[in-house]
CSV table of C-alpha atoms and ligand atoms in Angstrom, one decimal:
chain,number,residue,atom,x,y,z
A,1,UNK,CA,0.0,0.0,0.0
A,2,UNK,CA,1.5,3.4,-1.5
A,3,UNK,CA,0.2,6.2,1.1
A,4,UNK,CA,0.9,10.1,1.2
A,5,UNK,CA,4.4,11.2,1.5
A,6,UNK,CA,4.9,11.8,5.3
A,7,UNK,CA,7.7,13.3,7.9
A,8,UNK,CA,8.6,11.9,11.6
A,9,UNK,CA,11.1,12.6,13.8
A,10,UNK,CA,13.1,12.0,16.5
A,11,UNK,CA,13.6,14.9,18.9
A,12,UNK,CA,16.1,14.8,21.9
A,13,UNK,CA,19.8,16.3,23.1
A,14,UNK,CA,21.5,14.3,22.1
A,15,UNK,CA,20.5,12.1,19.2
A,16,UNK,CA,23.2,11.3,17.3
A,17,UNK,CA,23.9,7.7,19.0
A,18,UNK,CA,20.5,7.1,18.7
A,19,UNK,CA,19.0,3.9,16.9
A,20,UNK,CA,15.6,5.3,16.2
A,21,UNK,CA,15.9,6.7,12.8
A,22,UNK,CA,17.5,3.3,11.6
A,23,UNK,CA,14.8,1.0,12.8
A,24,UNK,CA,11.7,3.5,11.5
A,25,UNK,CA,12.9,4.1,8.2
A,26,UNK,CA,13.5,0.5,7.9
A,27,UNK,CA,9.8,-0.2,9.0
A,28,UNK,CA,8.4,2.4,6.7
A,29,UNK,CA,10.2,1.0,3.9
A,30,UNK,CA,9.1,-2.6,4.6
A,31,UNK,CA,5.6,-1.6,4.9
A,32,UNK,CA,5.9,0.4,1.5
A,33,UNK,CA,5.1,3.7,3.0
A,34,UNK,CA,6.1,6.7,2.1
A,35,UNK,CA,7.6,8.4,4.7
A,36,UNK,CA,11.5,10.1,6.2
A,37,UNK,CA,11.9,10.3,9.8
A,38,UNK,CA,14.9,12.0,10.7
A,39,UNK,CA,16.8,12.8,14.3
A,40,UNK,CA,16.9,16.5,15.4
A,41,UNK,CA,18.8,18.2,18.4
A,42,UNK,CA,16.5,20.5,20.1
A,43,UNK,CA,18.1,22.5,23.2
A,44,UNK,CA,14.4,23.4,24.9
A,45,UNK,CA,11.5,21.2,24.8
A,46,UNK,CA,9.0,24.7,23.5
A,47,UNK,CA,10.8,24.1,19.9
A,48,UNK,CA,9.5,21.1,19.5
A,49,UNK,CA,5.8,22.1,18.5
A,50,UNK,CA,7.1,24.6,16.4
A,51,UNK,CA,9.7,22.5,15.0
A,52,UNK,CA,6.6,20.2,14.0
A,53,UNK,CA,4.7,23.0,12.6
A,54,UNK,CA,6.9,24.3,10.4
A,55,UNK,CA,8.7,21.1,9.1
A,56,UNK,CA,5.0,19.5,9.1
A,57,UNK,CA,5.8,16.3,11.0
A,58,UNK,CA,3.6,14.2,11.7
A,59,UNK,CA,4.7,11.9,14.1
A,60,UNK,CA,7.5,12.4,16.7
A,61,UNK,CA,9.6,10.1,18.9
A,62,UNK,CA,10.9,12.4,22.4
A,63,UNK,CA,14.1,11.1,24.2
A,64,UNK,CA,16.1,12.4,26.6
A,65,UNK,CA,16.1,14.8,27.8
A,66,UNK,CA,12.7,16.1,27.0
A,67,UNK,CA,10.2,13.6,27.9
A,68,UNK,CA,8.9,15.5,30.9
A,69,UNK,CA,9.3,19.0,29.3
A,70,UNK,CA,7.8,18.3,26.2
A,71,UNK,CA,4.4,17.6,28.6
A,72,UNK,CA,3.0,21.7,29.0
A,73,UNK,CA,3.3,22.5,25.4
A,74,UNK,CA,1.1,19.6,24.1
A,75,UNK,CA,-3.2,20.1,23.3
A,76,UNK,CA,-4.1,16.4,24.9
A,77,UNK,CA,-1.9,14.0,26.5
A,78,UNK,CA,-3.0,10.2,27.0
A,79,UNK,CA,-4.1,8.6,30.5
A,80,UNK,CA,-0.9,6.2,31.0
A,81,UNK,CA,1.7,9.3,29.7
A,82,UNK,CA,-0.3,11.4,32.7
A,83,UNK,CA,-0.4,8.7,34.8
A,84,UNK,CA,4.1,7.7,33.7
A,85,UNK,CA,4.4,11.4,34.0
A,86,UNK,CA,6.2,11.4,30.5
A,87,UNK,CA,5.3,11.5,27.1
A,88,UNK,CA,8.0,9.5,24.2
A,89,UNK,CA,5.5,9.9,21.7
A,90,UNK,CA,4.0,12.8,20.0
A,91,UNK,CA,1.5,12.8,17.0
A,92,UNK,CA,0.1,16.1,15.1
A,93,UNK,CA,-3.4,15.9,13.7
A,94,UNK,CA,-5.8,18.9,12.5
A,95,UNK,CA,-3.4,21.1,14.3
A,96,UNK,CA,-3.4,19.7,17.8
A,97,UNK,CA,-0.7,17.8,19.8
A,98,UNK,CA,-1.4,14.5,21.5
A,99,UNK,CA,1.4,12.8,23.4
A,100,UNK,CA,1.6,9.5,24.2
A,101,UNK,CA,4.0,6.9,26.0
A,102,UNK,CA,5.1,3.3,24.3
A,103,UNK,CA,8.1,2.6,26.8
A,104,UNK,CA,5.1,1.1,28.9
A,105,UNK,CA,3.8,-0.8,26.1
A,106,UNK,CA,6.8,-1.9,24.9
A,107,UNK,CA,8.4,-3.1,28.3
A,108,UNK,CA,5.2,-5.4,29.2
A,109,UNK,CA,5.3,-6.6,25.3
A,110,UNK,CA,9.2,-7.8,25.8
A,111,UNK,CA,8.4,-9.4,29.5
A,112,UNK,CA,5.5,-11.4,27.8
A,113,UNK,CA,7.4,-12.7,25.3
A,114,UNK,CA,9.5,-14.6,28.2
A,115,UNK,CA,6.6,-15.2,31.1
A,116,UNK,CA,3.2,-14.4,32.3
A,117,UNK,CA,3.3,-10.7,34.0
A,118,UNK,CA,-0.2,-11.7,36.6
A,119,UNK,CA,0.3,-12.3,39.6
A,120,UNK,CA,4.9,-12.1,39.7
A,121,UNK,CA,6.8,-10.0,41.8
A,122,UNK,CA,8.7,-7.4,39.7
A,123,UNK,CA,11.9,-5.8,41.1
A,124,UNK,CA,12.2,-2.7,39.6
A,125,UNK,CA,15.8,-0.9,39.8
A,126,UNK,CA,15.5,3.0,39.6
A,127,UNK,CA,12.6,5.4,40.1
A,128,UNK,CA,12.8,7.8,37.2
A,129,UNK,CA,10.7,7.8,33.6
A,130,UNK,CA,11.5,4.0,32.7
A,131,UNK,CA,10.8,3.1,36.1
A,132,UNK,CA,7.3,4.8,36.0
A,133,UNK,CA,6.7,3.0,32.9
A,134,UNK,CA,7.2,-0.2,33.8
A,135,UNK,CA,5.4,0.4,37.4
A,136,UNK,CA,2.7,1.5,35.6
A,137,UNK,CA,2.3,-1.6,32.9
A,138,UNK,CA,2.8,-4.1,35.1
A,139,UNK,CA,0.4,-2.8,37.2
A,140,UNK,CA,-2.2,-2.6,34.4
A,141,UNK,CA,-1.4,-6.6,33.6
A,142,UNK,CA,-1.9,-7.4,37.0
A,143,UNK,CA,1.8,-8.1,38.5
A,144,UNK,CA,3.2,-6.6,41.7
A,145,UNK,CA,6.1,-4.1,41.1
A,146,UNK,CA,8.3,-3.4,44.1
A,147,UNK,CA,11.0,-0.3,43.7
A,148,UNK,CA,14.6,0.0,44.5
A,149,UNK,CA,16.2,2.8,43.9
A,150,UNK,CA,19.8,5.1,45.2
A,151,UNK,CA,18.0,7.8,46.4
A,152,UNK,CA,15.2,6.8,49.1
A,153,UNK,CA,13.4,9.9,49.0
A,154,UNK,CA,12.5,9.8,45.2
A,155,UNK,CA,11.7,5.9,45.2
A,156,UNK,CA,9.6,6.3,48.6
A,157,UNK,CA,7.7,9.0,46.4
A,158,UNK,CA,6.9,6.6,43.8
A,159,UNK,CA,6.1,3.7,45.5
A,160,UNK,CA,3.5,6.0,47.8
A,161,UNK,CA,2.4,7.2,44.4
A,162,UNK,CA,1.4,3.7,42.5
A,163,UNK,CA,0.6,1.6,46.5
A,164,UNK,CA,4.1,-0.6,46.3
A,165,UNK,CA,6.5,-1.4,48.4
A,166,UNK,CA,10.0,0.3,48.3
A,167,UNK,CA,13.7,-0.5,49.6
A,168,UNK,CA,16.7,1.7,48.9
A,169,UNK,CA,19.5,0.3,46.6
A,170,UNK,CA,21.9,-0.6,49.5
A,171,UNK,CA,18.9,-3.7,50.5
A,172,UNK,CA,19.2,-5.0,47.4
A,173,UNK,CA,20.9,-8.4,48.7
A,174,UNK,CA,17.9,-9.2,50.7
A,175,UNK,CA,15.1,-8.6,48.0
A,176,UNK,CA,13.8,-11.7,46.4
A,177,UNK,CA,11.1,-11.5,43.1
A,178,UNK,CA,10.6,-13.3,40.1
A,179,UNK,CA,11.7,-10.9,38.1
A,180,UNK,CA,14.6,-8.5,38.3
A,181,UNK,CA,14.5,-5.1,36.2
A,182,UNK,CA,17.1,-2.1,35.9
A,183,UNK,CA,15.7,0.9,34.6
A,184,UNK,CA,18.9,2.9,35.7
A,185,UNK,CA,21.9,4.1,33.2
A,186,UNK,CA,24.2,1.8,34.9
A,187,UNK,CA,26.1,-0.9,32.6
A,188,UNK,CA,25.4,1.7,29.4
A,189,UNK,CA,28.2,2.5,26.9
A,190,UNK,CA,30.9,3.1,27.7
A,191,UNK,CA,30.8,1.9,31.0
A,192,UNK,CA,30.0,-1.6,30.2
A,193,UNK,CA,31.5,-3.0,33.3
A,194,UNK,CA,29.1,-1.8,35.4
A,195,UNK,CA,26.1,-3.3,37.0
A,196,UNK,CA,24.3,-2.6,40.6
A,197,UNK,CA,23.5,-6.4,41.7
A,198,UNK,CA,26.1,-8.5,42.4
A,199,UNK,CA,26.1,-12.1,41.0
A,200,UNK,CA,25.2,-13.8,44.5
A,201,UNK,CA,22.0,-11.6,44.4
A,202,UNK,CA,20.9,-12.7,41.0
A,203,UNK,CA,20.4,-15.9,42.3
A,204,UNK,CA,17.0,-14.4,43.5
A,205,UNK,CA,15.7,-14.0,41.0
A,206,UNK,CA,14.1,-16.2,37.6
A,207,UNK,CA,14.5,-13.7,35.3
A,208,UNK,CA,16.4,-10.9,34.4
A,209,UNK,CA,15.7,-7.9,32.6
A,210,UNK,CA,18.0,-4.7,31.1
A,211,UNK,CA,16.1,-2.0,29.6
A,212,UNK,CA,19.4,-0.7,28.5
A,213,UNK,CA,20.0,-1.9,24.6
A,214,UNK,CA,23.8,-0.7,24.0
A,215,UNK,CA,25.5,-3.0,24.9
A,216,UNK,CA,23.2,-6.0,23.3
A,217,UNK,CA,24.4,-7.8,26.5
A,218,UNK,CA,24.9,-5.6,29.5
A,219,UNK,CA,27.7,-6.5,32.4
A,220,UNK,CA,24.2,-7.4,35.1
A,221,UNK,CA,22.5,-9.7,31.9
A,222,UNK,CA,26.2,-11.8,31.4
A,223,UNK,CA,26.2,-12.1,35.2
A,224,UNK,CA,22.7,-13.4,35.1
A,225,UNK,CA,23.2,-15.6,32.5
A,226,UNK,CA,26.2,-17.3,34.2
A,227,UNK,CA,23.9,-17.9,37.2
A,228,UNK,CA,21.5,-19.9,35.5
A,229,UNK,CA,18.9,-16.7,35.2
A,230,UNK,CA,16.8,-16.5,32.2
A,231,UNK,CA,17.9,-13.1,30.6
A,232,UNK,CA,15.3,-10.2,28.9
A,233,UNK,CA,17.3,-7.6,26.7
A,234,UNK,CA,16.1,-3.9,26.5
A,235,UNK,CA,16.7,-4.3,22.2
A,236,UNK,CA,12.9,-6.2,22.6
A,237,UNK,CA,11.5,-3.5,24.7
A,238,UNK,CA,13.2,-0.8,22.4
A,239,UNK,CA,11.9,-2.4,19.2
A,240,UNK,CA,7.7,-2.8,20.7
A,241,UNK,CA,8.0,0.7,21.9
A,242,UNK,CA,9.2,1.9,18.3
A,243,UNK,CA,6.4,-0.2,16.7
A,244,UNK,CA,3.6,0.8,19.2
A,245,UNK,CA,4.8,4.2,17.9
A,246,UNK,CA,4.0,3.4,13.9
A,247,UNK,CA,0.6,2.2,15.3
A,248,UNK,CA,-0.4,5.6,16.6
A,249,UNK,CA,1.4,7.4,14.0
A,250,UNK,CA,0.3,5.4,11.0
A,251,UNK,CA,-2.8,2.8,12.0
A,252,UNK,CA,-0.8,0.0,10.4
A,253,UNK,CA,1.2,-3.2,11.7
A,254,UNK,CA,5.0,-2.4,11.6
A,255,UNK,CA,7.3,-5.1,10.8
A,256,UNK,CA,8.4,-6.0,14.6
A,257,UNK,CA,11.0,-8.9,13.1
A,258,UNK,CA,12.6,-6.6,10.6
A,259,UNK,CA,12.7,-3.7,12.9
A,260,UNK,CA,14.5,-6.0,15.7
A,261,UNK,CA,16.8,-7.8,12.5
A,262,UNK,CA,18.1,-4.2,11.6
A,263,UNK,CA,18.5,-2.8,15.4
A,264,UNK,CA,20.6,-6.5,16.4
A,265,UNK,CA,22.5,-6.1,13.0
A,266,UNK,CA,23.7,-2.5,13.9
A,267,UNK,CA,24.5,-3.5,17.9
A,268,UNK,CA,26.4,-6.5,17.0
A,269,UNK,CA,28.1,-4.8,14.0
A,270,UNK,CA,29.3,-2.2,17.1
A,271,UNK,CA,30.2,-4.9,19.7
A,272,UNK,CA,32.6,-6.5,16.9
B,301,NAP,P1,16.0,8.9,34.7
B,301,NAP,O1,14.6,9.4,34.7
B,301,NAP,O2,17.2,9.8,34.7
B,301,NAP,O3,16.1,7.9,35.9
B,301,NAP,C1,17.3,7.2,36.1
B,301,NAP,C2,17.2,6.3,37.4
B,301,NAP,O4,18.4,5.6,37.5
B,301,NAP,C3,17.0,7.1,38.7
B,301,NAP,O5,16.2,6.5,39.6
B,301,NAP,C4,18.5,7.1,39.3
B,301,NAP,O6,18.5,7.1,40.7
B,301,NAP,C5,19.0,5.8,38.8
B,301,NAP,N1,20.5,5.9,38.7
B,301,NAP,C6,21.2,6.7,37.8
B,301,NAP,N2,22.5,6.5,38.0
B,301,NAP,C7,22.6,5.6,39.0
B,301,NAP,C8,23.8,5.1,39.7
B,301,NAP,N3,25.0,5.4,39.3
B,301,NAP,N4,23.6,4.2,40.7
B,301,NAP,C9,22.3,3.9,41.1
B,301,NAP,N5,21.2,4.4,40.5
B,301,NAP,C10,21.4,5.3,39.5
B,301,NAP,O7,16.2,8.0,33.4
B,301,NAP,P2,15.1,7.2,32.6
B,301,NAP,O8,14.4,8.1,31.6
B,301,NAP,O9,14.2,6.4,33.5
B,301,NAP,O10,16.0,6.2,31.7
B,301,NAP,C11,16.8,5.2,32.3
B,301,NAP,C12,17.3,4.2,31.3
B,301,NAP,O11,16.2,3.4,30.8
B,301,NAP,C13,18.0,4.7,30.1
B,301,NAP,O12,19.4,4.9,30.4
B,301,NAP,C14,17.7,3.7,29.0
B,301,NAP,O13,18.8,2.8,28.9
B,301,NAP,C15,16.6,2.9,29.6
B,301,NAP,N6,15.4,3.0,28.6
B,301,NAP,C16,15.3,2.0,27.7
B,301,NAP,C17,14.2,2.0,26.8
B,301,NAP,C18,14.1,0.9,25.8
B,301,NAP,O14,13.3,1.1,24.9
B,301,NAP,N7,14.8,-0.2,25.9
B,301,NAP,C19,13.3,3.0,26.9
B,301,NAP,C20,13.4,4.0,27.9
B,301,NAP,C21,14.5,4.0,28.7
B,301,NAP,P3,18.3,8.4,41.7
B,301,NAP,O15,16.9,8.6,41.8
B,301,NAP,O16,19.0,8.0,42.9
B,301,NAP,O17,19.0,9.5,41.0
């Protein structure tokens, strides 16, 4: 199906690294529409709706460091970006602004793929926007998400927020869960050698999840693996996130298998 030329973007400081632009213009191109998207440094968050104006783009992706900012200059924002506090996704239509959040989406999507969210205790580590997002969806599906993070004033916050329980990072050796997830930087190029749970303390845990994607295989997902944990990379989450976004943006099924070929091809082609 041929449909109207269309522009999306990627807005965020900085963007450069970022592996956005590769994977959409590879789904667009699979699905035979024709459309650019294309990665743009924007300092404030208030250029981006006139960025999208002017250029007349459609559809944009928000990173870091806007995903909060972008929030006050938008026309309608969905329930679960309120409820995440952050907004990855924005999409222009008859001259309004919605903004929308996939990381949720995109997170639960990955974790299903490996075991049944109901009713398992998630660990989460880290309280900030990925955090949210996954508190948030695994709410929705019916799992119990318990926080961890460094600084106990901003994960007691959150857990009071969304009714769960919360221990600060130095615990971490007594916490036991099904499922283990960092949501924090730590183990993200260039400092690959870093991770926040030692191996002993993986042993609680069945599974283990990164949300980071670069490295493919982060220092706490190699420990895991070597303990007999069954590992979750952030590259699945990344890739449902991206093709929740062509959902919104487009109403058509994105090529998830292509999208995650192209994204692995790239990683690996880095880690060699
Ligand atoms: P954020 O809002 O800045 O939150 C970062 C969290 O990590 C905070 O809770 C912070 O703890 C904690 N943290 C940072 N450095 C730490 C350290 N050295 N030791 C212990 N805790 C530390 O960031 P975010 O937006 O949630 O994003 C976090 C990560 O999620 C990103 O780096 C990215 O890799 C990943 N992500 C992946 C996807 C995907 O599609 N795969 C999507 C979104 C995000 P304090 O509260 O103590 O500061």
């Amino acid at each position: 199906m041929k449909i109207d030329s269309r522009i999306f973007a990627l807005f965020g400081n900085p963007v450069a690294q970022s592996l956005s632009p590769l994977m959409h213009k590879a789904a667009f191109r699979e699905m035979h529409v024709d459309a650019s998207y294309r990665a743009l440094r924007v300092e404030n968050p208030r250029e981006i709706p006139e960025r999208m104006e002017a250029m007349d783009i459609r559809g944009a992706s928000i990173t870091i460091p806007h995903k909060t900012g972008i929030m006050p200059y938008l026309d309608e924002i969905s329930d679960s970006a309120a409820r995440i506090g952050a907004v990855n996704t924005v999409t222009r239509a008859d001259g309004r602004l919605r903004g929308d959040n996939t990381d949720g989406i995109g997170l639960v999507r990955a974790l299903s793929e490996a075991l049944e969210i109901k009713g398992k205790r998630f660990v989460v580590l880290g309280a900030g926007g990925a955090a949210r997002a996954a508190v948030v969806s695994i709410l929705n599906e019916g799992g119990v998400p318990v926080i961890v993070n460094r600084t106990a004033k901003r994960g007691g916050q959150v857990a009071k927020e969304f009714g769960c329980d919360f221990y600060p990072l130095d615990q971490i050796q007594g916490i036991t869960g099904d499922c283990l997830i960092n949501t924090t930087p730590v183990g993200m190029f260039p400092n690959t050698d870093a991770s926040l749970v030692s191996p002993d303390t993986l042993k609680h845990f069945e599974w283990v999840m990164d949300t980071i994607y670069n490295p493919l295989e982060t220092r706490l997902l190699k420990d895991a693996a070597k303990a007999g944990r069954r590992i979750i990379s952030g590259v699945t989450m990344f890739v449902h996130q991206g093709a929740q976004q062509i959902r919104i943006w487009t109403g058509l099924q994105p090529p998830t298998d292509v999208m995650k070929r192209i994204v692995l091809e790239r990683l690996k082609n880095e880690t060699d």
